[in-house]
């Protein structure tokens, strides 16, 4: 992909809103709040959001806003951002826009911009409570530095600053609402954003964020990595394919990666790698590369000391932890085997012991 043709998102590296000491989060910290409830209990979550809604509904000068976005996976249609505002006991206005070729956090950020815009346009607003299912996008709305969706953040910062200046009692609170709750007030804007009647084609030159480009290229790298991983020319013919949920464990960069993530100690990981690559000083390895013998295992079973013999049959190694037999076909299982047998795949464990 040619980045010059697909990178129309503007950035401002020297935005007024980003000047040190002038940033909204520095000058109006107490007026901007982010609220969430750390509980998996849906009943508690419902009570939490309803208490915030009741506060906004019952207090003069307060408005409640719900924002959400819909990112369609087909790469055919643009994402949609939407917002609805409630005051005086009813929904008053709503806004919905095609967001371009963006990630879900970008589209949520745009929805928050729309929601803040609706709130600031309402009459005599003193306090805003904005419900979103993606609080990081609400925090990004007050980050004026260059980032994916910066233009939305700069717009929010500029308009909210002017509004807060008008009255020191004004405040804006962002409240996290779980999508799984399907809470009516927020679920309505979810349905509004995902309504199939609004479908805007991607087109030839869609608005594209840096976040989408990063995600697109990362996905392309992972696809290529997965394709290569299936070829023995890439992995090596002796690469030990371990499993994850009965399928071959695939390479991943997430959460530390497929293999690295289960290790804390570099030494354990190094011997694990030697085993997986079959580049350990085993008898079989020495025979293959014509190193001097001996090649047979020092255990009572004897025979060629192959990797398979070490992992599955050699009586010199432990394969149980607290009477639970390790699943040595998986990455965590083989990792535990390496921890339980610290000398495995090391020089000290080779047939010659050196
Ligand atoms: Zn043995």
Coordinates of N, CA and C and ligand atoms in Angstrom, one line a residue, residues 296-305 309-310 313-317, ligand 1:
X296 N 24.1 -42.2 22.3 CA 22.9 -42.8 23.0 C 22.7 -42.2 24.4
X297 N 21.4 -42.2 24.8 CA 21.1 -41.6 26.0 C 21.7 -42.4 27.2
X298 N 21.9 -41.6 28.3 CA 22.5 -42.3 29.4 C 21.5 -43.0 30.3
X299 N 20.3 -43.0 29.9 CA 19.2 -43.6 30.7 C 19.2 -45.2 30.5
X300 N 18.4 -45.8 31.3 CA 18.4 -47.3 31.3 C 17.9 -47.8 30.0
X301 N 17.0 -47.0 29.3 CA 16.5 -47.4 28.0 C 17.5 -47.3 26.9
X302 N 18.5 -46.5 27.1 CA 19.6 -46.3 26.1 C 19.0 -45.9 24.7
X303 N 19.6 -46.2 23.7 CA 19.2 -45.8 22.3 C 19.5 -44.4 22.0
X304 N 19.3 -44.1 20.7 CA 19.6 -42.7 20.2 C 18.8 -41.7 21.0
X305 N 19.6 -40.7 21.5 CA 19.0 -39.6 22.3 C 18.3 -38.6 21.4
X309 N 12.6 -38.7 22.3 CA 12.9 -39.6 23.4 C 13.0 -38.8 24.7
X310 N 13.6 -37.6 24.7 CA 13.8 -36.8 25.9 C 12.4 -36.3 26.4
X313 N 9.8 -40.1 26.5 CA 10.0 -41.5 26.9 C 11.2 -41.6 28.0
X314 N 12.1 -40.7 28.0 CA 13.3 -40.9 28.8 C 12.9 -40.9 30.3
X315 N 13.2 -41.9 31.1 CA 12.9 -41.9 32.5 C 13.7 -40.9 33.4
X316 N 14.6 -40.2 32.8 CA 15.4 -39.3 33.6 C 14.7 -38.0 33.9
X317 N 13.5 -37.8 33.2 CA 12.8 -36.5 33.3 C 11.5 -36.7 34.0
Ligands
LIG1 ZN1 17.0 -41.5 28.0

